[in-house]
Amino acid sequence: MIFDAARRAFGNLFAAESRSVLWKSLGLTILVLIGLWFSIRAVFIWLALPWFDSLFPGMPEWAGWMSFVFAILAGIGLALALALLISPVTAIIASLFLDDVAEVIERNDYPNDRPGTAMPLREAIPSSLKFFGVVIVGNCVALLLLLVPGVNLIAFFLVNGYLLGREFFEFAAMRFRTPADARAFRSKHGTTVFMAGLVIAAFLAVPFLNLLTPLFAASLMVHLHKSVSARDPSFSNQLSR
């Protein structure tokens, strides 16, 4: 069930019907990351150059090699800062298109089912902020744990598997259920949701492909929610949106 949902979700990413959403999300993400790169670089130069000039007034010849080392370290620092921002930036941009992705999948893959309903704005804003915070916290914790020998890779998958699985499944469920019912339904099928979250974490670990993680995760969980709901005898009694 999970691997079938993942296979279909990957196919949905590049399907003709969702290709426009893919390119819009990816294009905006890249533009924002480029803008952040130049902004961080400008701020770094503005803060660091006066300090460097005061440390080496007149820039003596013997300090030339230190400026070279400083430039290398600065480049590494900027790259790390941008790497930390990739996940939250991707999450923010992709969150604008998650309902579009879900609507395409529901219309094309489940034409005989009742379509889901996007969350009202008053519910969507707090939910998006919560989702954004979860992505940031999850990835910061995972990145810190990557520095701890023996638990790094395992921690990365466990943290992201749990947090991302939970949030994206609830997103798919809340198109058909109230937030409270969606959380209860997710909790009831927690093991399945967590296993699907591990698949999302594996996708997140692939460089460049991870820019598409939110769209892939949303697609996967739309399929998974459909499958789990169909197998749950109480499904018809729990629809509440």
mmCIF file of N, CA, C and O in Angstrom, residues 42-134:
data_model
loop_
_atom_site.group_PDB
_atom_site.id
_atom_site.type_symbol
_atom_site.label_atom_id
_atom_site.label_comp_id
_atom_site.label_asym_id
_atom_site.label_seq_id
_atom_site.Cartn_x
_atom_site.Cartn_y
_atom_site.Cartn_z
ATOM 1 N N ALA A 42 25.554 39.731 0.886
ATOM 2 C CA ALA A 42 25.674 41.176 1.083
ATOM 3 C C ALA A 42 25.763 41.522 2.568
ATOM 4 O O ALA A 42 26.586 42.358 2.971
ATOM 5 N N VAL A 43 24.920 40.874 3.378
ATOM 6 C CA VAL A 43 24.946 41.128 4.821
ATOM 7 C C VAL A 43 26.270 40.678 5.415
ATOM 8 O O VAL A 43 26.868 41.375 6.262
ATOM 9 N N PHE A 44 26.772 39.543 4.956
ATOM 10 C CA PHE A 44 28.036 39.019 5.480
ATOM 11 C C PHE A 44 29.185 39.982 5.161
ATOM 12 O O PHE A 44 30.015 40.281 6.023
ATOM 13 N N ILE A 45 29.226 40.465 3.910
ATOM 14 C CA ILE A 45 30.285 41.405 3.516
ATOM 15 C C ILE A 45 30.179 42.698 4.321
ATOM 16 O O ILE A 45 31.174 43.250 4.801
ATOM 17 N N TRP A 46 28.932 43.173 4.495
ATOM 18 C CA TRP A 46 28.711 44.405 5.246
ATOM 19 C C TRP A 46 29.187 44.285 6.700
ATOM 20 O O TRP A 46 29.747 45.239 7.270
ATOM 21 N N LEU A 47 28.994 43.116 7.293
ATOM 22 C CA LEU A 47 29.389 42.918 8.690
ATOM 23 C C LEU A 47 30.856 42.533 8.836
ATOM 24 O O LEU A 47 31.527 42.959 9.783
ATOM 25 N N ALA A 48 31.365 41.726 7.899
ATOM 26 C CA ALA A 48 32.695 41.144 8.074
ATOM 27 C C ALA A 48 33.836 42.028 7.596
ATOM 28 O O ALA A 48 34.906 42.053 8.207
ATOM 29 N N LEU A 49 33.634 42.755 6.494
ATOM 30 C CA LEU A 49 34.746 43.532 5.939
ATOM 31 C C LEU A 49 35.267 44.613 6.893
ATOM 32 O O LEU A 49 36.488 44.762 7.039
ATOM 33 N N PRO A 50 34.405 45.391 7.560
ATOM 34 C CA PRO A 50 34.944 46.373 8.513
ATOM 35 C C PRO A 50 35.768 45.717 9.620
ATOM 36 O O PRO A 50 36.806 46.246 10.029
ATOM 37 N N TRP A 51 35.300 44.569 10.088
ATOM 38 C CA TRP A 51 36.041 43.845 11.128
ATOM 39 C C TRP A 51 37.402 43.401 10.612
ATOM 40 O O TRP A 51 38.414 43.536 11.291
ATOM 41 N N PHE A 52 37.438 42.902 9.364
ATOM 42 C CA PHE A 52 38.693 42.419 8.791
ATOM 43 C C PHE A 52 39.654 43.587 8.555
ATOM 44 O O PHE A 52 40.857 43.485 8.800
ATOM 45 N N ASP A 53 39.125 44.731 8.086
ATOM 46 C CA ASP A 53 39.968 45.893 7.844
ATOM 47 C C ASP A 53 40.540 46.451 9.140
ATOM 48 O O ASP A 53 41.683 46.924 9.176
ATOM 49 N N SER A 54 39.763 46.410 10.209
ATOM 50 C CA SER A 54 40.265 46.902 11.496
ATOM 51 C C SER A 54 41.322 45.972 12.077
ATOM 52 O O SER A 54 42.226 46.399 12.785
ATOM 53 N N LEU A 55 41.185 44.685 11.755
ATOM 54 C CA LEU A 55 42.158 43.711 12.248
ATOM 55 C C LEU A 55 43.482 43.828 11.499
ATOM 56 O O LEU A 55 44.558 43.652 12.069
ATOM 57 N N PHE A 56 43.401 44.124 10.199
ATOM 58 C CA PHE A 56 44.593 44.261 9.358
ATOM 59 C C PHE A 56 44.540 45.597 8.616
ATOM 60 O O PHE A 56 44.237 45.649 7.427
ATOM 61 N N PRO A 57 44.795 46.715 9.329
ATOM 62 C CA PRO A 57 44.722 48.036 8.681
ATOM 63 C C PRO A 57 45.760 48.158 7.558
ATOM 64 O O PRO A 57 46.900 47.741 7.708
ATOM 65 N N GLY A 58 45.326 48.730 6.454
ATOM 66 C CA GLY A 58 46.240 48.902 5.331
ATOM 67 C C GLY A 58 46.517 47.626 4.574
ATOM 68 O O GLY A 58 47.230 47.638 3.568
ATOM 69 N N MET A 59 45.972 46.505 5.027
ATOM 70 C CA MET A 59 46.126 45.201 4.369
ATOM 71 C C MET A 59 47.592 44.916 4.017
ATOM 72 O O MET A 59 47.990 44.939 2.859
ATOM 73 N N PRO A 60 48.450 44.655 5.010
ATOM 74 C CA PRO A 60 49.851 44.334 4.722
ATOM 75 C C PRO A 60 49.968 43.075 3.871
ATOM 76 O O PRO A 60 49.073 42.241 3.859
ATOM 77 N N GLU A 61 51.108 42.951 3.183
ATOM 78 C CA GLU A 61 51.285 41.836 2.258
ATOM 79 C C GLU A 61 51.180 40.482 2.960
ATOM 80 O O GLU A 61 50.659 39.516 2.403
ATOM 81 N N TRP A 62 51.699 40.416 4.201
ATOM 82 C CA TRP A 62 51.687 39.123 4.889
ATOM 83 C C TRP A 62 50.276 38.651 5.236
ATOM 84 O O TRP A 62 50.047 37.472 5.524
ATOM 85 N N ALA A 63 49.321 39.596 5.183
ATOM 86 C CA ALA A 63 47.934 39.218 5.506
ATOM 87 C C ALA A 63 47.174 38.722 4.283
ATOM 88 O O ALA A 63 46.028 38.316 4.402
ATOM 89 N N GLY A 64 47.826 38.750 3.115
ATOM 90 C CA GLY A 64 47.143 38.323 1.899
ATOM 91 C C GLY A 64 46.662 36.890 1.966
ATOM 92 O O GLY A 64 45.544 36.575 1.552
ATOM 93 N N TRP A 65 47.501 36.014 2.494
ATOM 94 C CA TRP A 65 47.107 34.605 2.574
ATOM 95 C C TRP A 65 45.943 34.408 3.535
ATOM 96 O O TRP A 65 45.100 33.536 3.337
ATOM 97 N N MET A 66 45.875 35.283 4.577
ATOM 98 C CA MET A 66 44.764 35.168 5.528
ATOM 99 C C MET A 66 43.450 35.580 4.885
ATOM 100 O O MET A 66 42.398 34.998 5.171
ATOM 101 N N SER A 67 43.508 36.576 3.993
ATOM 102 C CA SER A 67 42.284 36.975 3.299
ATOM 103 C C SER A 67 41.796 35.859 2.388
ATOM 104 O O SER A 67 40.587 35.671 2.208
ATOM 105 N N PHE A 68 42.749 35.116 1.819
ATOM 106 C CA PHE A 68 42.380 33.980 0.965
ATOM 107 C C PHE A 68 41.673 32.898 1.789
ATOM 108 O O PHE A 68 40.630 32.366 1.389
ATOM 109 N N VAL A 69 42.244 32.574 2.954
ATOM 110 C CA VAL A 69 41.627 31.585 3.852
ATOM 111 C C VAL A 69 40.266 32.078 4.329
ATOM 112 O O VAL A 69 39.289 31.322 4.380
ATOM 113 N N PHE A 70 40.204 33.355 4.645
ATOM 114 C CA PHE A 70 38.946 33.950 5.113
ATOM 115 C C PHE A 70 37.865 33.835 4.038
ATOM 116 O O PHE A 70 36.707 33.537 4.330
ATOM 117 N N ALA A 71 38.245 34.065 2.787
ATOM 118 C CA ALA A 71 37.289 33.984 1.677
ATOM 119 C C ALA A 71 36.752 32.558 1.522
ATOM 120 O O ALA A 71 35.562 32.351 1.271
ATOM 121 N N ILE A 72 37.644 31.564 1.681
ATOM 122 C CA ILE A 72 37.216 30.162 1.583
ATOM 123 C C ILE A 72 36.240 29.817 2.707
ATOM 124 O O ILE A 72 35.183 29.228 2.479
ATOM 125 N N LEU A 73 36.591 30.218 3.932
ATOM 126 C CA LEU A 73 35.722 29.939 5.075
ATOM 127 C C LEU A 73 34.376 30.652 4.933
ATOM 128 O O LEU A 73 33.331 30.104 5.283
ATOM 129 N N ALA A 74 34.434 31.867 4.395
ATOM 130 C CA ALA A 74 33.196 32.608 4.192
ATOM 131 C C ALA A 74 32.300 31.901 3.182
ATOM 132 O O ALA A 74 31.078 31.804 3.366
ATOM 133 N N GLY A 75 32.901 31.387 2.107
ATOM 134 C CA GLY A 75 32.127 30.655 1.105
ATOM 135 C C GLY A 75 31.482 29.414 1.681
ATOM 136 O O GLY A 75 30.319 29.109 1.399
ATOM 137 N N ILE A 76 32.229 28.690 2.520
ATOM 138 C CA ILE A 76 31.686 27.487 3.162
ATOM 139 C C ILE A 76 30.528 27.862 4.087
ATOM 140 O O ILE A 76 29.491 27.206 4.119
ATOM 141 N N GLY A 77 30.722 28.938 4.848
ATOM 142 C CA GLY A 77 29.675 29.385 5.760
ATOM 143 C C GLY A 77 28.405 29.787 5.034
ATOM 144 O O GLY A 77 27.292 29.454 5.458
ATOM 145 N N LEU A 78 28.559 30.495 3.912
ATOM 146 C CA LEU A 78 27.390 30.899 3.123
ATOM 147 C C LEU A 78 26.667 29.684 2.553
ATOM 148 O O LEU A 78 25.440 29.636 2.521
ATOM 149 N N ALA A 79 27.446 28.694 2.087
ATOM 150 C CA ALA A 79 26.844 27.476 1.537
ATOM 151 C C ALA A 79 26.065 26.725 2.606
ATOM 152 O O ALA A 79 24.959 26.222 2.358
ATOM 153 N N LEU A 80 26.621 26.645 3.820
ATOM 154 C CA LEU A 80 25.934 25.966 4.923
ATOM 155 C C LEU A 80 24.656 26.708 5.306
ATOM 156 O O LEU A 80 23.625 26.088 5.577
ATOM 157 N N ALA A 81 24.733 28.040 5.329
ATOM 158 C CA ALA A 81 23.542 28.825 5.671
ATOM 159 C C ALA A 81 22.437 28.594 4.650
ATOM 160 O O ALA A 81 21.265 28.434 5.004
ATOM 161 N N LEU A 82 22.811 28.546 3.377
ATOM 162 C CA LEU A 82 21.814 28.311 2.338
ATOM 163 C C LEU A 82 21.245 26.901 2.448
ATOM 164 O O LEU A 82 20.046 26.691 2.249
ATOM 165 N N ALA A 83 22.111 25.922 2.774
ATOM 166 C CA ALA A 83 21.648 24.537 2.930
ATOM 167 C C ALA A 83 20.611 24.423 4.038
ATOM 168 O O ALA A 83 19.631 23.679 3.922
ATOM 169 N N LEU A 84 20.804 25.175 5.124
ATOM 170 C CA LEU A 84 19.846 25.149 6.228
ATOM 171 C C LEU A 84 18.499 25.757 5.823
ATOM 172 O O LEU A 84 17.466 25.421 6.397
ATOM 173 N N LEU A 85 18.531 26.656 4.840
ATOM 174 C CA LEU A 85 17.306 27.348 4.440
ATOM 175 C C LEU A 85 16.523 26.611 3.357
ATOM 176 O O LEU A 85 15.376 26.959 3.085
ATOM 177 N N ILE A 86 17.136 25.604 2.723
ATOM 178 C CA ILE A 86 16.478 24.931 1.604
ATOM 179 C C ILE A 86 15.144 24.310 2.024
ATOM 180 O O ILE A 86 14.118 24.506 1.369
ATOM 181 N N SER A 87 15.155 23.565 3.118
ATOM 182 C CA SER A 87 13.924 22.881 3.547
ATOM 183 C C SER A 87 12.795 23.840 3.894
ATOM 184 O O SER A 87 11.674 23.696 3.398
ATOM 185 N N PRO A 88 13.046 24.855 4.765
ATOM 186 C CA PRO A 88 11.937 25.768 5.076
ATOM 187 C C PRO A 88 11.471 26.585 3.881
ATOM 188 O O PRO A 88 10.270 26.821 3.719
ATOM 189 N N VAL A 89 12.396 27.006 3.015
ATOM 190 C CA VAL A 89 11.998 27.767 1.828
ATOM 191 C C VAL A 89 11.139 26.901 0.910
ATOM 192 O O VAL A 89 10.094 27.333 0.409
ATOM 193 N N THR A 90 11.585 25.656 0.697
ATOM 194 C CA THR A 90 10.816 24.732 -0.135
ATOM 195 C C THR A 90 9.433 24.502 0.450
ATOM 196 O O THR A 90 8.433 24.459 -0.278
ATOM 197 N N ALA A 91 9.375 24.367 1.779
ATOM 198 C CA ALA A 91 8.090 24.127 2.437
ATOM 199 C C ALA A 91 7.147 25.315 2.259
ATOM 200 O O ALA A 91 5.955 25.139 2.002
ATOM 201 N N ILE A 92 7.677 26.541 2.385
ATOM 202 C CA ILE A 92 6.840 27.731 2.258
ATOM 203 C C ILE A 92 6.278 27.842 0.839
ATOM 204 O O ILE A 92 5.077 28.051 0.636
ATOM 205 N N ILE A 93 7.173 27.710 -0.144
ATOM 206 C CA ILE A 93 6.737 27.856 -1.541
ATOM 207 C C ILE A 93 5.747 26.756 -1.915
ATOM 208 O O ILE A 93 4.686 27.011 -2.489
ATOM 209 N N ALA A 94 6.107 25.511 -1.596
ATOM 210 C CA ALA A 94 5.259 24.385 -1.994
ATOM 211 C C ALA A 94 3.902 24.422 -1.298
ATOM 212 O O ALA A 94 2.909 23.952 -1.857
ATOM 213 N N SER A 95 3.849 24.996 -0.079
ATOM 214 C CA SER A 95 2.570 25.048 0.641
ATOM 215 C C SER A 95 1.525 25.854 -0.127
ATOM 216 O O SER A 95 0.324 25.667 0.068
ATOM 217 N N LEU A 96 1.987 26.731 -1.018
ATOM 218 C CA LEU A 96 1.058 27.514 -1.829
ATOM 219 C C LEU A 96 0.341 26.650 -2.866
ATOM 220 O O LEU A 96 -0.706 27.038 -3.384
ATOM 221 N N PHE A 97 0.929 25.476 -3.168
ATOM 222 C CA PHE A 97 0.420 24.662 -4.266
ATOM 223 C C PHE A 97 -0.063 23.272 -3.835
ATOM 224 O O PHE A 97 -0.443 22.476 -4.686
ATOM 225 N N LEU A 98 -0.049 22.981 -2.533
ATOM 226 C CA LEU A 98 -0.403 21.633 -2.090
ATOM 227 C C LEU A 98 -1.834 21.270 -2.439
ATOM 228 O O LEU A 98 -2.118 20.151 -2.880
ATOM 229 N N ASP A 99 -2.753 22.207 -2.254
ATOM 230 C CA ASP A 99 -4.149 21.917 -2.596
ATOM 231 C C ASP A 99 -4.327 21.728 -4.102
ATOM 232 O O ASP A 99 -5.162 20.927 -4.534
ATOM 233 N N ASP A 100 -3.530 22.463 -4.894
ATOM 234 C CA ASP A 100 -3.584 22.274 -6.349
ATOM 235 C C ASP A 100 -3.173 20.857 -6.729
ATOM 236 O O ASP A 100 -3.790 20.217 -7.588
ATOM 237 N N VAL A 101 -2.100 20.365 -6.080
ATOM 238 C CA VAL A 101 -1.628 18.997 -6.334
ATOM 239 C C VAL A 101 -2.703 17.988 -5.942
ATOM 240 O O VAL A 101 -3.006 17.046 -6.693
ATOM 241 N N ALA A 102 -3.284 18.181 -4.751
ATOM 242 C CA ALA A 102 -4.315 17.251 -4.277
ATOM 243 C C ALA A 102 -5.524 17.244 -5.206
ATOM 244 O O ALA A 102 -6.081 16.178 -5.499
ATOM 245 N N GLU A 103 -5.921 18.407 -5.694
ATOM 246 C CA GLU A 103 -7.083 18.486 -6.587
ATOM 247 C C GLU A 103 -6.839 17.749 -7.901
ATOM 248 O O GLU A 103 -7.732 17.060 -8.417
ATOM 249 N N VAL A 104 -5.618 17.867 -8.443
ATOM 250 C CA VAL A 104 -5.284 17.163 -9.688
ATOM 251 C C VAL A 104 -5.352 15.655 -9.487
ATOM 252 O O VAL A 104 -5.922 14.918 -10.301
ATOM 253 N N ILE A 105 -4.782 15.178 -8.386
ATOM 254 C CA ILE A 105 -4.772 13.729 -8.108
ATOM 255 C C ILE A 105 -6.186 13.216 -7.892
ATOM 256 O O ILE A 105 -6.579 12.174 -8.441
ATOM 257 N N GLU A 106 -6.968 13.928 -7.094
ATOM 258 C CA GLU A 106 -8.339 13.484 -6.822
ATOM 259 C C GLU A 106 -9.186 13.472 -8.093
ATOM 260 O O GLU A 106 -10.002 12.567 -8.289
ATOM 261 N N ARG A 107 -8.969 14.457 -8.948
ATOM 262 C CA ARG A 107 -9.764 14.536 -10.179
ATOM 263 C C ARG A 107 -9.376 13.447 -11.179
ATOM 264 O O ARG A 107 -10.238 12.846 -11.818
ATOM 265 N N ASN A 108 -8.071 13.172 -11.310
ATOM 266 C CA ASN A 108 -7.605 12.220 -12.328
ATOM 267 C C ASN A 108 -7.582 10.772 -11.852
ATOM 268 O O ASN A 108 -7.891 9.858 -12.614
ATOM 269 N N ASP A 109 -7.195 10.561 -10.579
ATOM 270 C CA ASP A 109 -7.028 9.189 -10.074
ATOM 271 C C ASP A 109 -8.256 8.666 -9.347
ATOM 272 O O ASP A 109 -8.422 7.447 -9.223
ATOM 273 N N TYR A 110 -9.106 9.576 -8.863
ATOM 274 C CA TYR A 110 -10.291 9.148 -8.112
ATOM 275 C C TYR A 110 -11.516 9.925 -8.608
ATOM 276 O O TYR A 110 -12.186 10.630 -7.826
ATOM 277 N N PRO A 111 -11.822 9.802 -9.901
ATOM 278 C CA PRO A 111 -12.899 10.621 -10.474
ATOM 279 C C PRO A 111 -14.286 10.302 -9.917
ATOM 280 O O PRO A 111 -15.186 11.153 -9.981
ATOM 281 N N ASN A 112 -14.476 9.102 -9.381
ATOM 282 C CA ASN A 112 -15.790 8.715 -8.869
ATOM 283 C C ASN A 112 -15.991 9.060 -7.399
ATOM 284 O O ASN A 112 -17.085 8.882 -6.861
ATOM 285 N N ASP A 113 -14.930 9.536 -6.738
ATOM 286 C CA ASP A 113 -15.020 9.897 -5.326
ATOM 287 C C ASP A 113 -15.384 11.372 -5.188
ATOM 288 O O ASP A 113 -15.123 12.186 -6.080
ATOM 289 N N ARG A 114 -15.971 11.675 -4.053
ATOM 290 C CA ARG A 114 -16.261 13.084 -3.767
ATOM 291 C C ARG A 114 -14.950 13.847 -3.621
ATOM 292 O O ARG A 114 -14.059 13.424 -2.891
ATOM 293 N N PRO A 115 -14.788 14.989 -4.320
ATOM 294 C CA PRO A 115 -13.526 15.736 -4.210
ATOM 295 C C PRO A 115 -13.364 16.350 -2.833
ATOM 296 O O PRO A 115 -14.353 16.646 -2.141
ATOM 297 N N GLY A 116 -12.119 16.536 -2.437
ATOM 298 C CA GLY A 116 -11.841 17.157 -1.149
ATOM 299 C C GLY A 116 -12.084 18.655 -1.192
ATOM 300 O O GLY A 116 -12.297 19.246 -2.251
ATOM 301 N N THR A 117 -12.035 19.266 -0.021
ATOM 302 C CA THR A 117 -12.268 20.711 0.105
ATOM 303 C C THR A 117 -11.044 21.358 0.731
ATOM 304 O O THR A 117 -10.558 20.902 1.774
ATOM 305 N N ALA A 118 -10.551 22.409 0.091
ATOM 306 C CA ALA A 118 -9.422 23.145 0.665
ATOM 307 C C ALA A 118 -9.851 23.770 1.987
ATOM 308 O O ALA A 118 -11.005 24.171 2.157
ATOM 309 N N MET A 119 -8.916 23.856 2.905
ATOM 310 C CA MET A 119 -9.224 24.432 4.211
ATOM 311 C C MET A 119 -9.587 25.903 4.089
ATOM 312 O O MET A 119 -9.002 26.623 3.278
ATOM 313 N N PRO A 120 -10.546 26.380 4.875
ATOM 314 C CA PRO A 120 -10.841 27.819 4.907
ATOM 315 C C PRO A 120 -9.609 28.609 5.345
ATOM 316 O O PRO A 120 -8.744 28.085 6.057
ATOM 317 N N LEU A 121 -9.534 29.868 4.925
ATOM 318 C CA LEU A 121 -8.355 30.683 5.193
ATOM 319 C C LEU A 121 -8.056 30.787 6.682
ATOM 320 O O LEU A 121 -6.897 30.730 7.095
ATOM 321 N N ARG A 122 -9.090 30.905 7.494
ATOM 322 C CA ARG A 122 -8.878 31.065 8.937
ATOM 323 C C ARG A 122 -8.269 29.817 9.564
ATOM 324 O O ARG A 122 -7.623 29.891 10.607
ATOM 325 N N GLU A 123 -8.478 28.657 8.940
ATOM 326 C CA GLU A 123 -7.857 27.423 9.414
ATOM 327 C C GLU A 123 -6.539 27.168 8.700
ATOM 328 O O GLU A 123 -5.615 26.592 9.269
ATOM 329 N N ALA A 124 -6.448 27.603 7.449
ATOM 330 C CA ALA A 124 -5.264 27.302 6.647
ATOM 331 C C ALA A 124 -4.033 28.059 7.134
ATOM 332 O O ALA A 124 -2.920 27.520 7.129
ATOM 333 N N ILE A 125 -4.213 29.325 7.558
ATOM 334 C CA ILE A 125 -3.061 30.125 7.984
ATOM 335 C C ILE A 125 -2.387 29.532 9.217
ATOM 336 O O ILE A 125 -1.169 29.296 9.206
ATOM 337 N N PRO A 126 -3.130 29.247 10.321
ATOM 338 C CA PRO A 126 -2.466 28.609 11.470
ATOM 339 C C PRO A 126 -1.868 27.254 11.118
ATOM 340 O O PRO A 126 -0.787 26.905 11.594
ATOM 341 N N SER A 127 -2.565 26.489 10.275
ATOM 342 C CA SER A 127 -2.049 25.177 9.885
ATOM 343 C C SER A 127 -0.750 25.308 9.102
ATOM 344 O O SER A 127 0.198 24.549 9.321
ATOM 345 N N SER A 128 -0.674 26.291 8.185
ATOM 346 C CA SER A 128 0.536 26.502 7.396
ATOM 347 C C SER A 128 1.693 26.948 8.284
ATOM 348 O O SER A 128 2.830 26.507 8.103
ATOM 349 N N LEU A 129 1.399 27.835 9.244
ATOM 350 C CA LEU A 129 2.448 28.285 10.160
ATOM 351 C C LEU A 129 2.965 27.130 11.014
ATOM 352 O O LEU A 129 4.175 26.994 11.242
ATOM 353 N N LYS A 130 2.038 26.286 11.474
ATOM 354 C CA LYS A 130 2.434 25.118 12.254
ATOM 355 C C LYS A 130 3.284 24.175 11.413
ATOM 356 O O LYS A 130 4.329 23.684 11.859
ATOM 357 N N PHE A 131 2.848 23.946 10.180
ATOM 358 C CA PHE A 131 3.577 23.065 9.286
ATOM 359 C C PHE A 131 4.979 23.609 9.020
ATOM 360 O O PHE A 131 5.969 22.884 9.048
ATOM 361 N N PHE A 132 5.078 24.926 8.773
ATOM 362 C CA PHE A 132 6.357 25.566 8.534
ATOM 363 C C PHE A 132 7.278 25.391 9.744
ATOM 364 O O PHE A 132 8.456 25.065 9.609
ATOM 365 N N GLY A 133 6.724 25.612 10.945
ATOM 366 C CA GLY A 133 7.528 25.452 12.160
ATOM 367 C C GLY A 133 8.001 24.027 12.353
ATOM 368 O O GLY A 133 9.151 23.796 12.755
ATOM 369 N N VAL A 134 7.124 23.059 12.070
ATOM 370 C CA VAL A 134 7.496 21.647 12.214
ATOM 371 C C VAL A 134 8.639 21.290 11.271
ATOM 372 O O VAL A 134 9.593 20.593 11.656
#
